[in-house]
């Protein structure tokens, strides 16, 4: 019989979020009162949007679907995406700094994070912020970075700790030479948002060490402090050392619609001088047939002034949830980071095991969180609270958290 890809044996047994869903089901099965209004479980776990898509953007989706039923409006494959959308992304998010063929439309940031690994192949040094979105490590291990997790090899991946002590910004002296470095700001899970000086230091270190930064800006729509950069490309010199992935999931509620984009500047070159942009066009054109046309029409509407206003309003709503959760935790004396320019609150329970804290919050408050250790070794002793939820649920969850105090 055919042999298994040996890389699959190197990833952790289960992806974090399905494991949480499994534990939730198990808990509900053994606690029948979870069917009652008082006993029901509220999720502040996976970062999944809950609110309806706002009217202007929703109209864009509906009209896009309607177009497909007309002779004039019909479209088939769109390869790297509608030219109009690529141009609009460049104008709205990057002041027009990128040509349409440097903007690649995707079916979501996660999908491109996985596919980008094909550009670099097996055996490259990979570095991540620790803790970080688990797809960076798991995706790299699947692509052949040897051993992902301590205890299963731990050779090809450098974990750069981001802790309260270093302000959740890593020591860049630990960045290996010629590595692929995944960097996420506003960060999942810590909620920390890098300052202009910090991103300047990141770009400087990447250029000095020949590293390529994959900058995940999936939460840039949540930045409210005007001094904080929303894109790595606000930093001089980033064009020859960075790729940026982003998404309409979190600002427009497109988690189920699926639409994102990736910026691959033409000036970005491999060590041999070849164009990364040309390779990405070749690779994604070969294994990806483009995002849904309907989703793209929705995104075009999201980038109209009215759509941009709606995205801001939606992010503000979730940021208000974040403020409620953070205030509830702080009232209990639980140290927290994030939640101001980010939809995640990173709550510290020093000396405790994250999964034990997860179980305790579930048992006592009937609230689902995400255990910090699932994001990397430095996440041990933390849990992440997501601000994606209906307001009454978030308020109820905050009231129930008071039980942790006693
Ligand atoms: N990048 C980051 C940093 C994310 O946190 C997420 C979602 C994505 C990308 C995915 O973006 P898409 O454009 O929707 O593909 N993180 C959520 C959901 C869990 C998951 O598996 O993606 C979270 O709870 O961390």
Short mmCIF file of C-alpha atoms and ligand atoms in Angstrom, two decimals:
data_model
loop_
_atom_site.label_atom_id
_atom_site.label_comp_id
_atom_site.label_asym_id
_atom_site.label_seq_id
_atom_site.Cartn_x
_atom_site.Cartn_y
_atom_site.Cartn_z
CA UNK A 1 0.00 0.00 0.00
CA UNK A 2 1.11 3.61 -0.44
CA UNK A 3 3.28 5.06 2.36
CA UNK A 4 2.11 7.93 4.54
CA UNK A 5 3.75 11.35 4.18
CA UNK A 6 6.18 11.13 7.12
CA UNK A 7 5.64 14.84 7.90
CA UNK A 8 2.10 14.06 9.06
CA UNK A 9 3.54 12.00 11.91
CA UNK A 10 5.41 15.11 13.08
CA UNK A 11 2.38 17.31 13.70
CA UNK A 12 0.51 17.22 16.96
CA UNK A 13 -2.32 14.67 16.97
CA UNK A 14 -5.22 17.12 16.78
CA UNK A 15 -5.61 20.68 15.52
CA UNK A 16 -6.34 22.93 18.49
CA UNK A 17 -9.84 24.15 17.67
CA UNK A 18 -11.46 20.79 16.80
CA UNK A 19 -9.98 19.48 20.08
CA UNK A 20 -11.76 22.28 21.97
CA UNK A 21 -15.00 21.49 20.13
CA UNK A 22 -14.58 17.82 21.11
CA UNK A 23 -14.14 18.71 24.79
CA UNK A 24 -17.18 20.97 24.63
CA UNK A 25 -19.32 18.12 23.23
CA UNK A 26 -17.98 15.75 25.85
CA UNK A 27 -18.82 18.24 28.62
CA UNK A 28 -22.35 18.78 27.28
CA UNK A 29 -22.93 15.01 27.07
CA UNK A 30 -22.03 14.53 30.73
CA UNK A 31 -23.87 17.68 31.96
CA UNK A 32 -27.52 17.54 30.85
CA UNK A 33 -28.25 20.94 32.38
CA UNK A 34 -26.23 22.54 29.56
CA UNK A 35 -29.54 22.29 27.69
CA UNK A 36 -31.08 24.83 30.11
CA UNK A 37 -30.70 28.62 29.67
CA UNK A 38 -28.73 29.00 32.94
CA UNK A 39 -26.51 26.00 32.30
CA UNK A 40 -25.84 26.61 28.62
CA UNK A 41 -22.27 26.87 27.44
CA UNK A 42 -21.12 30.20 25.96
CA UNK A 43 -18.18 30.17 23.56
CA UNK A 44 -15.41 32.72 23.84
CA UNK A 45 -13.15 30.11 22.29
CA UNK A 46 -12.51 29.96 18.56
CA UNK A 47 -12.33 33.38 16.88
CA UNK A 48 -15.42 32.93 14.75
CA UNK A 49 -17.56 35.95 13.84
CA UNK A 50 -21.17 35.97 15.05
CA UNK A 51 -22.84 39.16 13.80
CA UNK A 52 -24.76 39.58 10.53
CA UNK A 53 -22.93 41.02 7.54
CA UNK A 54 -23.84 44.70 7.35
CA UNK A 55 -26.29 45.90 4.64
CA UNK A 56 -24.06 47.54 2.03
CA UNK A 57 -21.59 44.64 1.99
CA UNK A 58 -24.42 42.10 2.03
CA UNK A 59 -25.99 43.85 -0.95
CA UNK A 60 -22.67 43.50 -2.77
CA UNK A 61 -22.78 39.74 -2.19
CA UNK A 62 -26.43 39.46 -3.24
CA UNK A 63 -25.93 41.55 -6.36
CA UNK A 64 -22.82 39.51 -7.18
CA UNK A 65 -24.89 36.33 -7.01
CA UNK A 66 -27.57 37.99 -9.16
CA UNK A 67 -25.01 38.94 -11.81
CA UNK A 68 -24.12 35.31 -12.33
CA UNK A 69 -27.66 34.72 -13.58
CA UNK A 70 -27.34 37.26 -16.38
CA UNK A 71 -25.61 37.02 -19.75
CA UNK A 72 -23.75 40.31 -19.26
CA UNK A 73 -22.77 39.72 -15.66
CA UNK A 74 -21.74 36.09 -15.76
CA UNK A 75 -18.09 35.25 -14.98
CA UNK A 76 -16.16 32.00 -14.59
CA UNK A 77 -12.64 31.45 -13.27
CA UNK A 78 -10.95 34.63 -12.15
CA UNK A 79 -7.42 33.30 -11.53
CA UNK A 80 -5.69 35.72 -9.12
CA UNK A 81 -8.92 37.69 -8.69
CA UNK A 82 -10.94 40.48 -10.29
CA UNK A 83 -8.63 43.28 -11.41
CA UNK A 84 -11.05 45.82 -9.91
CA UNK A 85 -10.76 44.19 -6.49
CA UNK A 86 -6.97 43.93 -6.66
CA UNK A 87 -6.71 47.62 -7.50
CA UNK A 88 -9.19 48.59 -4.82
CA UNK A 89 -7.29 46.63 -2.13
CA UNK A 90 -4.10 48.45 -3.11
CA UNK A 91 -5.85 51.84 -2.98
CA UNK A 92 -7.81 51.36 0.25
CA UNK A 93 -5.21 49.55 2.34
CA UNK A 94 -1.85 50.52 0.83
CA UNK A 95 -2.35 54.01 -0.65
CA UNK A 96 -2.03 52.51 -4.11
CA UNK A 97 1.56 51.37 -3.43
CA UNK A 98 1.08 48.00 -5.15
CA UNK A 99 0.24 47.15 -8.74
CA UNK A 100 -2.75 44.85 -9.26
CA UNK A 101 -0.39 41.95 -10.03
CA UNK A 102 1.21 42.24 -6.59
CA UNK A 103 -2.20 41.66 -4.95
CA UNK A 104 -3.39 38.04 -5.01
CA UNK A 105 -6.99 37.31 -4.04
CA UNK A 106 -7.40 34.19 -1.91
CA UNK A 107 -10.14 32.19 -0.25
CA UNK A 108 -8.78 33.30 3.14
CA UNK A 109 -5.57 34.03 4.98
CA UNK A 110 -5.27 30.54 6.45
CA UNK A 111 -5.40 28.93 3.01
CA UNK A 112 -2.60 31.16 1.68
CA UNK A 113 -0.51 30.66 4.83
CA UNK A 114 -0.60 26.94 4.00
CA UNK A 115 0.04 27.32 0.28
CA UNK A 116 2.90 29.85 0.65
CA UNK A 117 5.06 27.09 2.13
CA UNK A 118 5.27 25.59 -1.35
CA UNK A 119 7.55 28.47 -2.36
CA UNK A 120 10.23 27.42 0.09
CA UNK A 121 9.97 23.66 0.33
CA UNK A 122 11.25 21.34 2.99
CA UNK A 123 14.22 21.89 5.26
CA UNK A 124 14.19 25.68 5.57
CA UNK A 125 14.63 27.30 8.98
CA UNK A 126 11.30 28.56 10.28
CA UNK A 127 10.78 30.98 13.17
CA UNK A 128 7.56 31.87 14.95
CA UNK A 129 6.51 34.14 17.74
CA UNK A 130 5.76 31.96 20.75
CA UNK A 131 2.80 31.84 21.35
CA UNK A 132 1.38 32.03 17.81
CA UNK A 133 -1.52 30.97 15.57
CA UNK A 134 -0.95 27.20 15.35
CA UNK A 135 -1.22 27.07 11.55
CA UNK A 136 2.30 28.55 11.19
CA UNK A 137 3.95 25.66 13.02
CA UNK A 138 1.63 22.88 11.88
CA UNK A 139 1.74 24.12 8.27
CA UNK A 140 5.54 24.32 8.35
CA UNK A 141 5.86 20.84 9.80
CA UNK A 142 3.54 19.48 7.12
CA UNK A 143 5.77 21.12 4.52
CA UNK A 144 8.79 19.37 5.98
CA UNK A 145 10.27 21.63 8.64
CA UNK A 146 11.45 18.77 10.80
CA UNK A 147 9.59 18.23 14.06
CA UNK A 148 7.26 20.93 15.25
CA UNK A 149 6.65 20.47 18.89
CA UNK A 150 9.04 19.91 21.72
CA UNK A 151 9.15 16.16 22.20
CA UNK A 152 8.49 15.35 18.55
CA UNK A 153 11.76 16.64 17.13
CA UNK A 154 11.87 20.43 17.56
CA UNK A 155 14.67 20.87 15.08
CA UNK A 156 13.52 23.06 12.24
CA UNK A 157 11.43 25.60 14.10
CA UNK A 158 12.67 28.39 16.35
CA UNK A 159 10.20 29.61 18.94
CA UNK A 160 10.82 33.27 19.85
CA UNK A 161 9.15 33.84 23.23
CA UNK A 162 6.72 36.77 23.50
CA UNK A 163 5.98 37.30 27.16
CA UNK A 164 4.80 40.03 29.50
CA UNK A 165 8.49 40.63 30.36
CA UNK A 166 9.43 41.55 26.79
CA UNK A 167 6.16 43.35 26.05
CA UNK A 168 5.08 40.45 23.81
CA UNK A 169 7.73 41.38 21.26
CA UNK A 170 10.47 38.81 20.60
CA UNK A 171 14.22 39.13 21.01
CA UNK A 172 15.21 39.50 17.35
CA UNK A 173 18.76 38.38 18.10
CA UNK A 174 17.28 34.88 18.19
CA UNK A 175 16.05 35.09 14.57
CA UNK A 176 17.96 32.46 12.55
CA UNK A 177 19.72 33.36 9.30
CA UNK A 178 17.75 32.97 6.05
CA UNK A 179 14.62 31.88 7.87
CA UNK A 180 10.94 32.18 7.15
CA UNK A 181 9.56 34.23 10.06
CA UNK A 182 5.83 34.27 10.76
CA UNK A 183 4.84 37.48 12.51
CA UNK A 184 1.27 38.41 13.45
CA UNK A 185 0.14 41.90 14.55
CA UNK A 186 -2.33 42.54 16.13
CA UNK A 187 -1.30 39.23 17.55
CA UNK A 188 -3.26 36.06 17.88
CA UNK A 189 -3.34 35.00 20.70
CA UNK A 190 -1.71 37.70 22.89
CA UNK A 191 -3.61 40.66 21.43
CA UNK A 192 -0.35 42.64 21.42
CA UNK A 193 0.03 45.09 18.54
CA UNK A 194 3.54 45.97 17.41
CA UNK A 195 4.53 49.63 17.39
CA UNK A 196 6.15 51.39 14.44
CA UNK A 197 9.54 51.16 16.18
CA UNK A 198 9.11 47.44 16.78
CA UNK A 199 8.16 46.75 13.17
CA UNK A 200 11.10 48.91 12.11
CA UNK A 201 13.38 46.68 14.19
CA UNK A 202 11.73 43.60 12.69
CA UNK A 203 12.35 44.77 9.11
CA UNK A 204 15.93 45.74 9.95
CA UNK A 205 16.64 42.34 11.53
CA UNK A 206 14.98 40.48 8.64
CA UNK A 207 17.08 42.33 6.05
CA UNK A 208 20.32 41.87 8.00
CA UNK A 209 19.69 38.14 8.45
CA UNK A 210 18.19 37.37 5.06
CA UNK A 211 14.89 36.37 6.63
CA UNK A 212 11.56 36.54 4.84
CA UNK A 213 8.70 37.76 7.06
CA UNK A 214 5.21 36.41 6.47
CA UNK A 215 3.24 39.20 8.10
CA UNK A 216 -0.25 38.14 9.13
CA UNK A 217 -2.42 41.25 9.38
CA UNK A 218 -5.76 39.42 9.69
CA UNK A 219 -6.74 41.69 12.62
CA UNK A 220 -5.48 45.01 11.25
CA UNK A 221 -9.08 46.30 11.07
CA UNK A 222 -9.12 46.26 14.88
CA UNK A 223 -6.33 48.80 15.30
CA UNK A 224 -7.79 51.99 16.81
CA UNK A 225 -4.58 53.69 17.97
CA UNK A 226 -3.55 55.86 14.99
CA UNK A 227 0.13 55.55 15.94
CA UNK A 228 0.12 51.78 15.35
CA UNK A 229 0.96 50.46 11.86
CA UNK A 230 -1.70 48.37 10.12
CA UNK A 231 0.65 46.87 7.58
CA UNK A 232 4.31 45.83 7.49
CA UNK A 233 4.55 47.85 4.28
CA UNK A 234 4.22 51.07 6.28
CA UNK A 235 7.85 50.37 7.20
CA UNK A 236 10.59 51.41 4.75
CA UNK A 237 12.49 48.45 3.39
CA UNK A 238 9.71 45.89 3.98
CA UNK A 239 9.15 45.44 0.24
CA UNK A 240 12.23 43.27 -0.20
CA UNK A 241 11.77 41.12 2.91
CA UNK A 242 8.05 40.61 3.50
CA UNK A 243 4.85 39.05 2.24
CA UNK A 244 1.59 40.16 3.87
CA UNK A 245 -1.51 38.00 4.24
CA UNK A 246 -4.85 39.52 5.20
CA UNK A 247 -8.52 38.70 5.18
CA UNK A 248 -12.08 39.98 5.08
CA UNK A 249 -13.02 37.34 7.68
CA UNK A 250 -12.66 39.40 10.82
CA UNK A 251 -13.48 42.96 9.66
CA UNK A 252 -16.42 42.07 7.36
CA UNK A 253 -17.70 38.87 8.96
CA UNK A 254 -16.53 36.78 5.97
CA UNK A 255 -15.37 33.77 8.04
CA UNK A 256 -17.92 31.65 6.16
CA UNK A 257 -17.94 33.64 2.91
CA UNK A 258 -14.14 33.14 2.55
CA UNK A 259 -12.08 35.92 1.04
CA UNK A 260 -8.59 37.17 1.72
CA UNK A 261 -5.56 38.55 -0.08
CA UNK A 262 -1.79 38.27 -0.14
CA UNK A 263 0.66 40.99 -1.14
CA UNK A 264 3.82 39.70 -2.79
CA UNK A 265 5.92 42.72 -3.85
CA UNK A 266 7.78 42.44 -7.14
CA UNK A 267 10.98 43.64 -5.50
CA UNK A 268 11.02 40.55 -3.24
CA UNK A 269 13.75 38.13 -4.38
CA UNK A 270 15.10 34.76 -3.23
CA UNK A 271 18.79 34.32 -2.40
CA UNK A 272 19.39 33.35 -6.06
CA UNK A 273 17.77 36.56 -7.32
CA UNK A 274 14.60 34.91 -8.70
CA UNK A 275 11.27 36.73 -8.31
CA UNK A 276 9.05 35.48 -5.48
CA UNK A 277 6.09 37.26 -7.09
CA UNK A 278 6.53 35.36 -10.37
CA UNK A 279 6.78 32.06 -8.50
CA UNK A 280 3.70 32.80 -6.43
CA UNK A 281 1.73 33.56 -9.61
CA UNK A 282 2.97 30.26 -11.05
CA UNK A 283 2.33 28.19 -7.92
CA UNK A 284 -1.05 29.60 -6.99
CA UNK A 285 -2.17 29.50 -10.62
CA UNK A 286 -1.35 25.82 -10.64
CA UNK A 287 -3.02 24.64 -7.45
CA UNK A 288 -5.67 27.30 -6.78
CA UNK A 289 -8.45 28.31 -9.16
CA UNK A 290 -9.36 31.61 -7.56
CA UNK A 291 -11.79 32.77 -4.90
CA UNK A 292 -15.56 32.74 -5.28
CA UNK A 293 -16.79 35.49 -7.60
CA UNK A 294 -19.69 36.19 -5.25
CA UNK A 295 -17.29 36.69 -2.33
CA UNK A 296 -15.21 39.02 -4.49
CA UNK A 297 -18.25 41.16 -5.30
CA UNK A 298 -18.91 41.33 -1.58
CA UNK A 299 -15.32 42.45 -0.98
CA UNK A 300 -15.59 45.13 -3.69
CA UNK A 301 -18.64 46.49 -1.82
CA UNK A 302 -16.72 46.28 1.47
CA UNK A 303 -14.12 48.63 -0.03
CA UNK A 304 -16.67 51.30 -1.03
CA UNK A 305 -16.67 54.18 1.49
CA UNK A 306 -19.94 52.81 2.93
CA UNK A 307 -18.45 49.32 3.20
CA UNK A 308 -15.31 50.63 4.91
CA UNK A 309 -17.57 52.44 7.39
CA UNK A 310 -19.50 49.21 8.02
CA UNK A 311 -16.29 47.23 8.60
CA UNK A 312 -15.22 49.83 11.14
CA UNK A 313 -18.58 49.58 12.87
CA UNK A 314 -18.40 45.78 13.04
CA UNK A 315 -14.88 45.83 14.48
CA UNK A 316 -16.00 48.47 17.00
CA UNK A 317 -18.78 46.17 18.14
CA UNK A 318 -16.36 43.30 18.82
CA UNK A 319 -13.89 45.71 20.45
CA UNK A 320 -16.66 46.73 22.87
CA UNK A 321 -17.08 43.04 23.70
CA UNK A 322 -13.33 42.83 24.25
CA UNK A 323 -13.46 45.79 26.67
CA UNK A 324 -16.26 44.11 28.65
CA UNK A 325 -14.32 40.84 28.92
CA UNK A 326 -11.08 42.57 29.88
CA UNK A 327 -12.83 44.66 32.54
CA UNK A 328 -14.51 41.55 34.00
CA UNK A 329 -11.15 39.75 34.24
CA UNK A 330 -9.30 42.73 35.63
CA UNK A 331 -11.95 43.16 38.33
CA UNK A 332 -10.97 39.68 39.49
CA UNK A 333 -7.29 40.66 39.54
CA UNK A 334 -6.46 38.41 36.58
CA UNK A 335 -3.58 39.95 34.57
CA UNK A 336 -4.57 40.57 30.95
CA UNK A 337 -3.00 41.72 27.71
CA UNK A 338 -4.71 42.69 24.46
CA UNK A 339 -8.34 43.54 23.85
CA UNK A 340 -7.74 47.18 22.95
CA UNK A 341 -6.55 47.04 19.33
CA UNK A 342 -7.42 43.38 19.01
CA UNK A 343 -10.37 41.03 19.53
CA UNK A 344 -8.38 38.73 21.84
CA UNK A 345 -7.66 38.99 25.54
CA UNK A 346 -4.71 37.03 26.87
CA UNK A 347 -5.34 36.17 30.51
CA UNK A 348 -2.57 34.93 32.81
CA UNK A 349 -2.95 32.22 35.44
CA UNK A 350 0.67 31.92 36.59
CA UNK A 351 1.80 28.48 37.62
CA UNK A 352 -1.36 26.79 36.31
CA UNK A 353 -1.74 24.40 33.39
CA UNK A 354 -3.72 26.06 30.57
CA UNK A 355 -5.95 23.04 29.98
CA UNK A 356 -6.75 22.89 33.72
CA UNK A 357 -7.77 26.56 33.64
CA UNK A 358 -9.83 25.88 30.50
CA UNK A 359 -11.59 22.99 32.33
CA UNK A 360 -12.16 25.07 35.46
CA UNK A 361 -13.72 27.97 33.52
CA UNK A 362 -15.89 25.52 31.60
CA UNK A 363 -16.98 23.70 34.76
CA UNK A 364 -17.64 26.75 36.93
CA UNK A 365 -18.72 29.38 34.41
CA UNK A 366 -19.82 27.31 31.42
CA UNK A 367 -17.59 29.47 29.25
CA UNK A 368 -15.33 28.08 26.53
CA UNK A 369 -11.88 29.67 26.20
CA UNK A 370 -8.77 28.58 24.29
CA UNK A 371 -5.89 27.17 26.35
CA UNK A 372 -2.74 29.18 25.81
CA UNK A 373 -0.47 26.15 25.65
CA UNK A 374 -2.16 25.28 22.34
CA UNK A 375 -0.38 28.29 20.81
CA UNK A 376 3.12 27.25 21.86
CA UNK A 377 5.24 26.55 24.93
CA UNK A 378 5.21 30.20 26.09
CA UNK A 379 1.40 30.09 26.17
CA UNK A 380 1.43 27.76 29.16
CA UNK A 381 -0.34 29.35 32.13
CA UNK A 382 -2.60 31.50 29.92
CA UNK A 383 -6.00 31.21 28.31
CA UNK A 384 -7.28 33.28 25.39
CA UNK A 385 -10.71 34.90 25.44
CA UNK A 386 -12.22 35.74 22.06
CA UNK A 387 -14.45 38.81 21.76
CA UNK A 388 -16.47 37.28 18.92
CA UNK A 389 -19.94 36.74 20.38
CA UNK A 390 -23.44 38.15 20.62
CA UNK A 391 -23.57 40.97 23.17
CA UNK A 392 -26.02 39.26 25.58
CA UNK A 393 -23.81 36.15 25.57
CA UNK A 394 -20.69 38.18 26.28
CA UNK A 395 -22.46 40.02 29.11
CA UNK A 396 -23.69 36.75 30.56
CA UNK A 397 -20.21 35.22 30.26
CA UNK A 398 -18.70 38.24 32.05
CA UNK A 399 -21.21 37.93 34.89
CA UNK A 400 -20.44 34.23 35.24
CA UNK A 401 -16.67 34.86 35.31
CA UNK A 402 -17.18 36.45 38.74
CA UNK A 403 -17.45 32.83 40.00
CA UNK A 404 -13.72 32.48 39.35
CA UNK A 405 -13.07 35.07 42.05
CA UNK A 406 -14.55 32.92 44.81
N1 LIG B 1 -4.67 34.46 10.62
C1 LIG B 1 -4.85 34.55 11.94
C2 LIG B 1 -3.81 35.18 12.78
C3 LIG B 1 -6.01 34.03 12.53
O1 LIG B 1 -6.18 34.12 13.84
C4 LIG B 1 -6.99 33.42 11.72
C5 LIG B 1 -8.23 32.83 12.32
C6 LIG B 1 -6.77 33.38 10.34
C7 LIG B 1 -5.58 33.91 9.83
C8 LIG B 1 -7.74 32.78 9.42
O2 LIG B 1 -8.21 33.73 8.49
P1 LIG B 1 -9.14 33.33 7.28
O3 LIG B 1 -9.00 34.45 6.33
O4 LIG B 1 -10.53 33.20 7.80
O5 LIG B 1 -8.63 32.04 6.71
N2 LIG B 1 -8.07 32.34 13.61
C9 LIG B 1 -9.21 31.93 14.41
C10 LIG B 1 -9.96 30.77 13.80
C11 LIG B 1 -9.31 29.44 13.94
C12 LIG B 1 -8.68 28.88 12.70
O6 LIG B 1 -8.41 27.69 12.69
O7 LIG B 1 -8.43 29.63 11.75
C13 LIG B 1 -8.75 31.66 15.83
O8 LIG B 1 -9.60 31.42 16.69
O9 LIG B 1 -7.55 31.70 16.11
#
